[in-house]
Amino acid sequence: MDILPCPACGIRVFPESSYCANGHEVAYDPALRELVAAGGAGCCANRDSLGCSWTAAAPGGLCLSCATTTVVPDLSAPGAQELHAATEAAKRWVFNGLMRLGWFTSDTPNLPEFHLMSEKIEGRRQVVMMGHDDGLITLNIMEADPATAIRRQQEFDEPIRSMIGHVRHEVAHFLFDRLGAEAPGFLPAFRQLMGDERADYGAALEAYYDNGPDPAWQDSHISAYASAHPHEDWAETAAHALHLEDLAQSAAALGLAPSGEGVLDRAQSAGVGLNHMCRALGQPDPYPMVISPAVRQKLDFALGWLDRRLSS
Ligand SMILES: [Zn+2]
Ligand SMILES: [Zn+2]
């Protein structure tokens, strides 16, 4: 993510901050990709309640990201407000990265819609199936809880499971539909590399949950779940490509220049550097991933289609 200058004093302000270190109140304008002086109706209506740091899309209204949430969680449960805020923050982070790549900018009507729910509501639990269905994305805000996230990282053997990862995964399903409809050549190329997504999805998922993943999934898939069906291969691979693009871009914003020719080379180099720095503090590797040549080819494919700056 970019680290932008304060419009009042010029010092660098980290993303998601509402104030610079000198106390100037700032807001992020996602269309300009700049920080602006924050003021009243110019800020997203969720600024005070959810800590949204973006400008409103129209005076007094919500920002582009908050406006895509049409169902908000029951906020009466303890901690729900914080989890809702953390989920919206993850959404903004993902949206911002996609806007940098040329999505959701001049085509604002064509955005996904979000239902934010909590598996934990006052006095009981409910099942919240996260997923994408024809432009509608359901997220479980409990996944933004740090203790829950760490428990599920271990339970599902998904070492970098996170709310940002969930948002990227579900938005990737949405972008698949858009690429299929808008980008000539995408579907044939996809099918050649990752398989035919018209294969029975329900049966594939049932087999995956009954029998477990392909034991050799690591040779050709970014995750075990990616081996369940071509749709999931795309969503897992595209989400990871977006992770890596952001990692490379964030390293560059810090003035760190990872070695490597392309974005993914620079990202992998930044990941190794990140691990090295965390080991200095006795912390686990934040990027404990091993990318096989076949997965690398899929990541190149996904980023090639996701980065619309190349074609526009
Ligand atoms: Zn300032
Ligand atoms: Zn907002």
mmCIF file of C-alpha atoms and ligand atoms in Angstrom:
data_model
loop_
_atom_site.group_PDB
_atom_site.id
_atom_site.type_symbol
_atom_site.label_atom_id
_atom_site.label_comp_id
_atom_site.label_asym_id
_atom_site.label_seq_id
_atom_site.Cartn_x
_atom_site.Cartn_y
_atom_site.Cartn_z
ATOM 1 C CA MET A 1 0.000 0.000 0.000
ATOM 2 C CA ASP A 2 1.105 3.575 -0.631
ATOM 3 C CA ILE A 3 2.316 5.764 2.227
ATOM 4 C CA LEU A 4 1.131 9.243 1.355
ATOM 5 C CA PRO A 5 2.099 12.772 2.431
ATOM 6 C CA CYS A 6 -0.066 14.829 4.788
ATOM 7 C CA PRO A 7 -1.649 17.645 2.725
ATOM 8 C CA ALA A 8 -0.914 20.159 5.519
ATOM 9 C CA CYS A 9 2.675 19.379 6.507
ATOM 10 C CA GLY A 10 3.973 16.774 4.073
ATOM 11 C CA ILE A 11 5.039 14.095 6.558
ATOM 12 C CA ARG A 12 4.213 10.577 5.523
ATOM 13 C CA VAL A 13 1.012 9.075 6.869
ATOM 14 C CA PHE A 14 0.424 5.334 7.001
ATOM 15 C CA PRO A 15 -2.735 4.011 5.319
ATOM 16 C CA GLU A 16 -5.888 3.952 7.431
ATOM 17 C CA SER A 17 -4.691 6.783 9.675
ATOM 18 C CA SER A 18 -7.103 9.644 10.304
ATOM 19 C CA TYR A 19 -4.383 11.971 11.643
ATOM 20 C CA CYS A 20 -0.785 12.659 10.726
ATOM 21 C CA ALA A 21 1.866 12.595 13.471
ATOM 22 C CA ASN A 22 1.547 16.401 13.715
ATOM 23 C CA GLY A 23 -2.167 16.161 14.471
ATOM 24 C CA HIS A 24 -3.574 17.238 11.089
ATOM 25 C CA GLU A 25 -6.851 15.504 10.390
ATOM 26 C CA VAL A 26 -6.730 13.712 7.041
ATOM 27 C CA ALA A 27 -8.975 11.558 4.878
ATOM 28 C CA TYR A 28 -8.094 9.328 1.932
ATOM 29 C CA ASP A 29 -9.657 10.139 -1.405
ATOM 30 C CA PRO A 30 -9.698 6.772 -3.223
ATOM 31 C CA ALA A 31 -10.413 8.323 -6.634
ATOM 32 C CA LEU A 32 -7.450 10.728 -6.438
ATOM 33 C CA ARG A 33 -5.371 8.220 -4.420
ATOM 34 C CA GLU A 34 -4.323 11.147 -2.209
ATOM 35 C CA LEU A 35 -4.783 12.294 1.365
ATOM 36 C CA VAL A 36 -6.897 15.429 1.697
ATOM 37 C CA ALA A 37 -7.710 17.681 4.657
ATOM 38 C CA ALA A 38 -10.617 16.070 6.488
ATOM 39 C CA GLY A 39 -13.697 18.116 7.043
ATOM 40 C CA GLY A 40 -17.312 17.466 8.029
ATOM 41 C CA ALA A 41 -19.436 16.275 5.144
ATOM 42 C CA GLY A 42 -16.375 15.434 3.077
ATOM 43 C CA CYS A 43 -15.642 12.384 5.246
ATOM 44 C CA CYS A 44 -17.350 9.010 5.083
ATOM 45 C CA ALA A 45 -20.358 8.850 7.415
ATOM 46 C CA ASN A 46 -18.722 5.832 9.096
ATOM 47 C CA ARG A 47 -15.679 7.870 10.169
ATOM 48 C CA ASP A 48 -16.666 8.217 13.830
ATOM 49 C CA SER A 49 -18.571 4.961 14.296
ATOM 50 C CA LEU A 50 -16.254 2.582 12.406
ATOM 51 C CA GLY A 51 -13.044 4.562 12.022
ATOM 52 C CA CYS A 52 -13.372 4.778 8.230
ATOM 53 C CA SER A 53 -10.588 7.028 6.934
ATOM 54 C CA TRP A 54 -11.954 7.579 3.416
ATOM 55 C CA THR A 55 -13.754 10.538 1.914
ATOM 56 C CA ALA A 56 -17.477 10.308 1.207
ATOM 57 C CA ALA A 57 -18.495 9.452 -2.348
ATOM 58 C CA ALA A 58 -21.147 12.220 -2.054
ATOM 59 C CA PRO A 59 -21.333 14.896 0.675
ATOM 60 C CA GLY A 60 -22.636 13.491 3.949
ATOM 61 C CA GLY A 61 -22.743 9.928 2.624
ATOM 62 C CA LEU A 62 -20.626 6.828 2.783
ATOM 63 C CA CYS A 63 -17.355 6.192 1.006
ATOM 64 C CA LEU A 64 -17.199 3.933 -2.041
ATOM 65 C CA SER A 65 -16.186 0.936 0.100
ATOM 66 C CA CYS A 66 -18.619 1.328 3.020
ATOM 67 C CA ALA A 67 -21.456 1.921 0.524
ATOM 68 C CA THR A 68 -21.071 -1.630 -0.800
ATOM 69 C CA THR A 69 -22.120 -3.058 2.585
ATOM 70 C CA THR A 70 -25.883 -3.512 2.491
ATOM 71 C CA VAL A 71 -26.259 -5.775 5.538
ATOM 72 C CA VAL A 72 -24.417 -4.852 8.727
ATOM 73 C CA PRO A 73 -23.934 -7.236 11.642
ATOM 74 C CA ASP A 74 -25.945 -7.192 14.851
ATOM 75 C CA LEU A 75 -23.827 -4.827 16.930
ATOM 76 C CA SER A 76 -25.362 -5.789 20.274
ATOM 77 C CA ALA A 77 -22.951 -8.706 20.800
ATOM 78 C CA PRO A 78 -19.799 -7.820 22.761
ATOM 79 C CA GLY A 79 -16.952 -6.779 20.473
ATOM 80 C CA ALA A 80 -19.108 -6.716 17.338
ATOM 81 C CA GLN A 81 -18.472 -3.012 16.698
ATOM 82 C CA GLU A 82 -14.680 -3.572 16.643
ATOM 83 C CA LEU A 83 -14.999 -6.634 14.404
ATOM 84 C CA HIS A 84 -17.299 -4.743 12.035
ATOM 85 C CA ALA A 85 -14.762 -1.891 11.902
ATOM 86 C CA ALA A 86 -11.883 -4.322 11.280
ATOM 87 C CA THR A 87 -13.842 -5.992 8.471
ATOM 88 C CA GLU A 88 -14.556 -2.654 6.794
ATOM 89 C CA ALA A 89 -10.862 -1.762 7.146
ATOM 90 C CA ALA A 90 -9.907 -5.013 5.374
ATOM 91 C CA LYS A 91 -12.419 -4.220 2.606
ATOM 92 C CA ARG A 92 -10.962 -0.731 2.111
ATOM 93 C CA TRP A 93 -7.460 -2.146 1.944
ATOM 94 C CA VAL A 94 -8.483 -4.642 -0.737
ATOM 95 C CA PHE A 95 -10.532 -2.090 -2.684
ATOM 96 C CA ASN A 96 -7.647 0.364 -2.650
ATOM 97 C CA GLY A 97 -5.269 -2.229 -4.062
ATOM 98 C CA LEU A 98 -7.757 -3.157 -6.776
ATOM 99 C CA MET A 99 -8.296 0.496 -7.663
ATOM 100 C CA ARG A 100 -4.534 0.808 -8.098
ATOM 101 C CA LEU A 101 -4.776 -2.078 -10.574
ATOM 102 C CA GLY A 102 -7.532 -0.310 -12.513
ATOM 103 C CA TRP A 103 -10.707 -1.885 -11.038
ATOM 104 C CA PHE A 104 -13.660 -0.136 -9.396
ATOM 105 C CA THR A 105 -12.619 3.284 -10.695
ATOM 106 C CA SER A 106 -14.566 4.546 -13.693
ATOM 107 C CA ASP A 107 -16.989 1.620 -13.415
ATOM 108 C CA THR A 108 -18.302 2.197 -9.896
ATOM 109 C CA PRO A 109 -21.778 0.794 -10.574
ATOM 110 C CA ASN A 110 -20.181 -2.584 -11.175
ATOM 111 C CA LEU A 111 -19.108 -3.379 -7.616
ATOM 112 C CA PRO A 112 -19.810 -6.384 -5.426
ATOM 113 C CA GLU A 113 -22.308 -6.057 -2.584
ATOM 114 C CA PHE A 114 -21.442 -7.208 0.938
ATOM 115 C CA HIS A 115 -23.444 -8.814 3.716
ATOM 116 C CA LEU A 116 -21.481 -8.684 6.966
ATOM 117 C CA MET A 117 -22.694 -11.193 9.550
ATOM 118 C CA SER A 118 -21.362 -12.633 12.772
ATOM 119 C CA GLU A 119 -21.374 -16.308 13.707
ATOM 120 C CA LYS A 120 -21.622 -15.084 17.294
ATOM 121 C CA ILE A 121 -24.726 -13.153 18.231
ATOM 122 C CA GLU A 122 -26.085 -12.383 21.672
ATOM 123 C CA GLY A 123 -26.483 -15.655 23.551
ATOM 124 C CA ARG A 124 -26.053 -18.088 20.639
ATOM 125 C CA ARG A 125 -24.062 -19.051 17.580
ATOM 126 C CA GLN A 126 -25.255 -19.144 14.003
ATOM 127 C CA VAL A 127 -23.619 -20.591 10.923
ATOM 128 C CA VAL A 128 -22.360 -17.921 8.521
ATOM 129 C CA MET A 129 -21.287 -19.368 5.197
ATOM 130 C CA MET A 130 -18.740 -17.032 3.684
ATOM 131 C CA GLY A 131 -18.913 -16.939 -0.076
ATOM 132 C CA HIS A 132 -19.719 -15.193 -3.333
ATOM 133 C CA ASP A 133 -22.978 -15.626 -5.202
ATOM 134 C CA ASP A 134 -23.584 -13.553 -8.341
ATOM 135 C CA GLY A 135 -22.066 -10.332 -6.986
ATOM 136 C CA LEU A 136 -23.155 -10.821 -3.375
ATOM 137 C CA ILE A 137 -20.355 -11.516 -0.890
ATOM 138 C CA THR A 138 -21.039 -12.768 2.642
ATOM 139 C CA LEU A 139 -18.341 -12.314 5.276
ATOM 140 C CA ASN A 140 -18.200 -13.572 8.865
ATOM 141 C CA ILE A 141 -16.844 -10.694 10.970
ATOM 142 C CA MET A 142 -15.569 -13.171 13.611
ATOM 143 C CA GLU A 143 -12.765 -13.951 11.139
ATOM 144 C CA ALA A 144 -11.406 -10.456 11.948
ATOM 145 C CA ASP A 145 -10.923 -11.480 15.594
ATOM 146 C CA PRO A 146 -7.164 -12.072 16.118
ATOM 147 C CA ALA A 147 -7.578 -15.050 18.490
ATOM 148 C CA THR A 148 -10.106 -16.712 16.161
ATOM 149 C CA ALA A 149 -7.830 -16.104 13.185
ATOM 150 C CA ILE A 150 -4.815 -17.752 14.861
ATOM 151 C CA ARG A 151 -6.897 -20.732 15.999
ATOM 152 C CA ARG A 152 -8.231 -21.278 12.478
ATOM 153 C CA GLN A 153 -4.815 -20.791 10.868
ATOM 154 C CA GLN A 154 -3.756 -23.873 12.817
ATOM 155 C CA GLU A 155 -7.033 -25.770 12.559
ATOM 156 C CA PHE A 156 -7.211 -25.463 8.759
ATOM 157 C CA ASP A 157 -3.443 -25.364 8.165
ATOM 158 C CA GLU A 158 -3.807 -22.000 6.429
ATOM 159 C CA PRO A 159 -0.818 -20.087 7.803
ATOM 160 C CA ILE A 160 -1.730 -16.708 6.315
ATOM 161 C CA ARG A 161 -5.526 -16.948 6.763
ATOM 162 C CA SER A 162 -6.816 -13.406 7.432
ATOM 163 C CA MET A 163 -9.794 -11.148 6.819
ATOM 164 C CA ILE A 164 -7.931 -9.409 4.001
ATOM 165 C CA GLY A 165 -7.374 -12.865 2.503
ATOM 166 C CA HIS A 166 -11.079 -13.701 2.765
ATOM 167 C CA VAL A 167 -12.064 -10.427 1.089
ATOM 168 C CA ARG A 168 -9.528 -10.972 -1.690
ATOM 169 C CA HIS A 169 -10.738 -14.560 -2.203
ATOM 170 C CA GLU A 170 -14.421 -13.620 -2.473
ATOM 171 C CA VAL A 171 -13.768 -10.531 -4.600
ATOM 172 C CA ALA A 172 -11.667 -12.753 -6.881
ATOM 173 C CA HIS A 173 -14.805 -14.863 -7.560
ATOM 174 C CA PHE A 174 -16.626 -11.628 -8.457
ATOM 175 C CA LEU A 175 -13.785 -10.536 -10.762
ATOM 176 C CA PHE A 176 -13.776 -13.972 -12.425
ATOM 177 C CA ASP A 177 -17.353 -13.343 -13.549
ATOM 178 C CA ARG A 178 -16.422 -9.884 -14.785
ATOM 179 C CA LEU A 179 -13.359 -11.122 -16.666
ATOM 180 C CA GLY A 180 -15.425 -13.921 -18.177
ATOM 181 C CA ALA A 181 -18.004 -11.415 -19.401
ATOM 182 C CA GLU A 182 -15.716 -8.520 -20.347
ATOM 183 C CA ALA A 183 -12.283 -9.853 -21.290
ATOM 184 C CA PRO A 184 -12.119 -11.785 -24.579
ATOM 185 C CA GLY A 185 -9.719 -14.681 -24.311
ATOM 186 C CA PHE A 186 -9.839 -14.969 -20.520
ATOM 187 C CA LEU A 187 -11.992 -18.096 -20.240
ATOM 188 C CA PRO A 188 -10.215 -20.238 -22.866
ATOM 189 C CA ALA A 189 -6.827 -19.337 -21.378
ATOM 190 C CA PHE A 190 -8.115 -20.006 -17.860
ATOM 191 C CA ARG A 191 -9.531 -23.410 -18.795
ATOM 192 C CA GLN A 192 -6.295 -24.437 -20.421
ATOM 193 C CA LEU A 193 -4.290 -23.630 -17.291
ATOM 194 C CA MET A 194 -6.627 -24.333 -14.350
ATOM 195 C CA GLY A 195 -9.339 -26.571 -15.755
ATOM 196 C CA ASP A 196 -12.973 -26.240 -16.782
ATOM 197 C CA GLU A 197 -14.956 -24.268 -14.218
ATOM 198 C CA ARG A 198 -18.203 -25.660 -15.683
ATOM 199 C CA ALA A 199 -17.459 -28.981 -13.881
ATOM 200 C CA ASP A 200 -20.087 -29.795 -11.198
ATOM 201 C CA TYR A 201 -19.209 -27.475 -8.310
ATOM 202 C CA GLY A 202 -21.417 -29.074 -5.661
ATOM 203 C CA ALA A 203 -20.100 -32.560 -6.366
ATOM 204 C CA ALA A 204 -16.487 -31.333 -6.374
ATOM 205 C CA LEU A 205 -16.849 -29.593 -3.005
ATOM 206 C CA GLU A 206 -18.614 -32.601 -1.517
ATOM 207 C CA ALA A 207 -15.792 -34.884 -2.677
ATOM 208 C CA TYR A 208 -13.242 -32.439 -1.263
ATOM 209 C CA TYR A 209 -14.864 -32.381 2.165
ATOM 210 C CA ASP A 210 -15.469 -36.165 2.167
ATOM 211 C CA ASN A 211 -12.071 -37.313 0.918
ATOM 212 C CA GLY A 212 -9.727 -34.409 1.593
ATOM 213 C CA PRO A 213 -7.539 -32.679 -0.967
ATOM 214 C CA ASP A 214 -5.460 -34.243 -3.697
ATOM 215 C CA PRO A 215 -2.397 -35.495 -1.716
ATOM 216 C CA ALA A 216 -0.089 -33.911 -4.301
ATOM 217 C CA TRP A 217 -1.885 -30.542 -4.241
ATOM 218 C CA GLN A 218 1.326 -28.675 -3.358
ATOM 219 C CA ASP A 219 2.848 -29.450 -6.756
ATOM 220 C CA SER A 220 0.249 -27.446 -8.625
ATOM 221 C CA HIS A 221 -1.990 -25.515 -6.191
ATOM 222 C CA ILE A 222 -1.420 -22.563 -3.886
ATOM 223 C CA SER A 223 -3.530 -24.219 -1.160
ATOM 224 C CA ALA A 224 -5.302 -27.491 -0.447
ATOM 225 C CA TYR A 225 -8.675 -25.814 -0.997
ATOM 226 C CA ALA A 226 -7.541 -24.580 -4.421
ATOM 227 C CA SER A 227 -7.496 -28.221 -5.552
ATOM 228 C CA ALA A 228 -11.228 -28.622 -4.847
ATOM 229 C CA HIS A 229 -12.513 -27.037 -8.111
ATOM 230 C CA PRO A 230 -11.217 -24.675 -10.848
ATOM 231 C CA HIS A 231 -13.328 -21.824 -9.375
ATOM 232 C CA GLU A 232 -11.539 -22.234 -6.051
ATOM 233 C CA ASP A 233 -8.169 -22.578 -7.771
ATOM 234 C CA TRP A 234 -8.820 -19.194 -9.384
ATOM 235 C CA ALA A 235 -10.025 -17.519 -6.165
ATOM 236 C CA GLU A 236 -7.144 -18.850 -4.061
ATOM 237 C CA THR A 237 -4.537 -18.081 -6.734
ATOM 238 C CA ALA A 238 -5.910 -14.625 -7.551
ATOM 239 C CA ALA A 239 -6.148 -13.722 -3.850
ATOM 240 C CA HIS A 240 -2.522 -14.757 -3.398
ATOM 241 C CA ALA A 241 -1.442 -12.791 -6.466
ATOM 242 C CA LEU A 242 -3.129 -9.723 -4.929
ATOM 243 C CA HIS A 243 -1.320 -10.389 -1.624
ATOM 244 C CA LEU A 244 2.011 -10.504 -3.441
ATOM 245 C CA GLU A 245 1.348 -7.427 -5.569
ATOM 246 C CA ASP A 246 0.524 -5.484 -2.384
ATOM 247 C CA LEU A 247 3.580 -6.875 -0.590
ATOM 248 C CA ALA A 248 5.893 -5.712 -3.402
ATOM 249 C CA GLN A 249 4.177 -2.338 -3.598
ATOM 250 C CA SER A 250 4.283 -1.839 0.196
ATOM 251 C CA ALA A 251 8.000 -2.688 0.301
ATOM 252 C CA ALA A 252 8.617 -0.117 -2.440
ATOM 253 C CA ALA A 253 6.553 2.489 -0.529
ATOM 254 C CA LEU A 254 8.879 1.996 2.457
ATOM 255 C CA GLY A 255 11.902 2.637 0.265
ATOM 256 C CA LEU A 256 12.906 -1.024 0.421
ATOM 257 C CA ALA A 257 13.812 -2.186 -3.046
ATOM 258 C CA PRO A 258 13.506 -5.965 -3.201
ATOM 259 C CA SER A 259 15.555 -7.527 -5.954
ATOM 260 C CA GLY A 260 13.834 -9.113 -8.946
ATOM 261 C CA GLU A 261 12.555 -8.296 -12.391
ATOM 262 C CA GLY A 262 8.795 -8.551 -12.160
ATOM 263 C CA VAL A 263 6.220 -7.845 -9.442
ATOM 264 C CA LEU A 264 6.071 -11.459 -8.261
ATOM 265 C CA ASP A 265 9.865 -11.792 -8.091
ATOM 266 C CA ARG A 266 10.038 -8.616 -6.038
ATOM 267 C CA ALA A 267 7.220 -9.841 -3.799
ATOM 268 C CA GLN A 268 8.897 -13.164 -3.115
ATOM 269 C CA SER A 269 12.108 -11.351 -2.317
ATOM 270 C CA ALA A 270 10.186 -9.017 0.035
ATOM 271 C CA GLY A 271 8.586 -12.077 1.697
ATOM 272 C CA VAL A 272 11.990 -13.591 2.401
ATOM 273 C CA GLY A 273 13.150 -10.249 3.810
ATOM 274 C CA LEU A 274 10.039 -9.970 5.967
ATOM 275 C CA ASN A 275 10.681 -13.434 7.419
ATOM 276 C CA HIS A 276 14.286 -12.513 8.141
ATOM 277 C CA MET A 277 13.259 -9.348 10.004
ATOM 278 C CA CYS A 278 10.649 -11.205 12.057
ATOM 279 C CA ARG A 279 13.201 -13.844 13.059
ATOM 280 C CA ALA A 280 15.246 -10.963 14.511
ATOM 281 C CA LEU A 281 12.362 -10.379 16.917
ATOM 282 C CA GLY A 282 11.785 -14.061 17.664
ATOM 283 C CA GLN A 283 8.513 -14.036 15.723
ATOM 284 C CA PRO A 284 7.227 -16.725 13.338
ATOM 285 C CA ASP A 285 7.667 -16.253 9.591
ATOM 286 C CA PRO A 286 4.773 -14.075 8.351
ATOM 287 C CA TYR A 287 5.228 -15.448 4.821
ATOM 288 C CA PRO A 288 5.875 -19.188 5.228
ATOM 289 C CA MET A 289 4.897 -20.057 1.653
ATOM 290 C CA VAL A 290 6.740 -22.189 -0.876
ATOM 291 C CA ILE A 291 5.738 -21.504 -4.476
ATOM 292 C CA SER A 292 6.186 -24.372 -6.951
ATOM 293 C CA PRO A 293 6.921 -23.591 -10.633
ATOM 294 C CA ALA A 294 3.385 -24.652 -11.635
ATOM 295 C CA VAL A 295 1.832 -22.383 -9.004
ATOM 296 C CA ARG A 296 4.106 -19.556 -10.071
ATOM 297 C CA GLN A 297 2.755 -19.929 -13.601
ATOM 298 C CA LYS A 298 -0.793 -19.643 -12.260
ATOM 299 C CA LEU A 299 0.107 -16.575 -10.189
ATOM 300 C CA ASP A 300 1.607 -14.928 -13.282
ATOM 301 C CA PHE A 301 -1.581 -15.745 -15.190
ATOM 302 C CA ALA A 302 -3.848 -14.320 -12.459
ATOM 303 C CA LEU A 303 -1.877 -11.108 -12.010
ATOM 304 C CA GLY A 304 -1.676 -10.655 -15.774
ATOM 305 C CA TRP A 305 -5.480 -10.537 -15.976
ATOM 306 C CA LEU A 306 -5.999 -8.652 -12.705
ATOM 307 C CA ASP A 307 -3.615 -5.816 -13.549
ATOM 308 C CA ARG A 308 -5.670 -3.710 -15.931
ATOM 309 C CA ARG A 309 -3.038 -0.967 -16.090
ATOM 310 C CA LEU A 310 -1.179 -3.021 -18.670
ATOM 311 C CA SER A 311 -4.075 -3.103 -21.107
ATOM 312 C CA SER A 312 -5.554 0.378 -20.576
HETATM 313 ZN ZN ZN B 1 0.335 16.947 8.936
HETATM 314 ZN ZN ZN B 2 -16.247 4.448 4.651
#
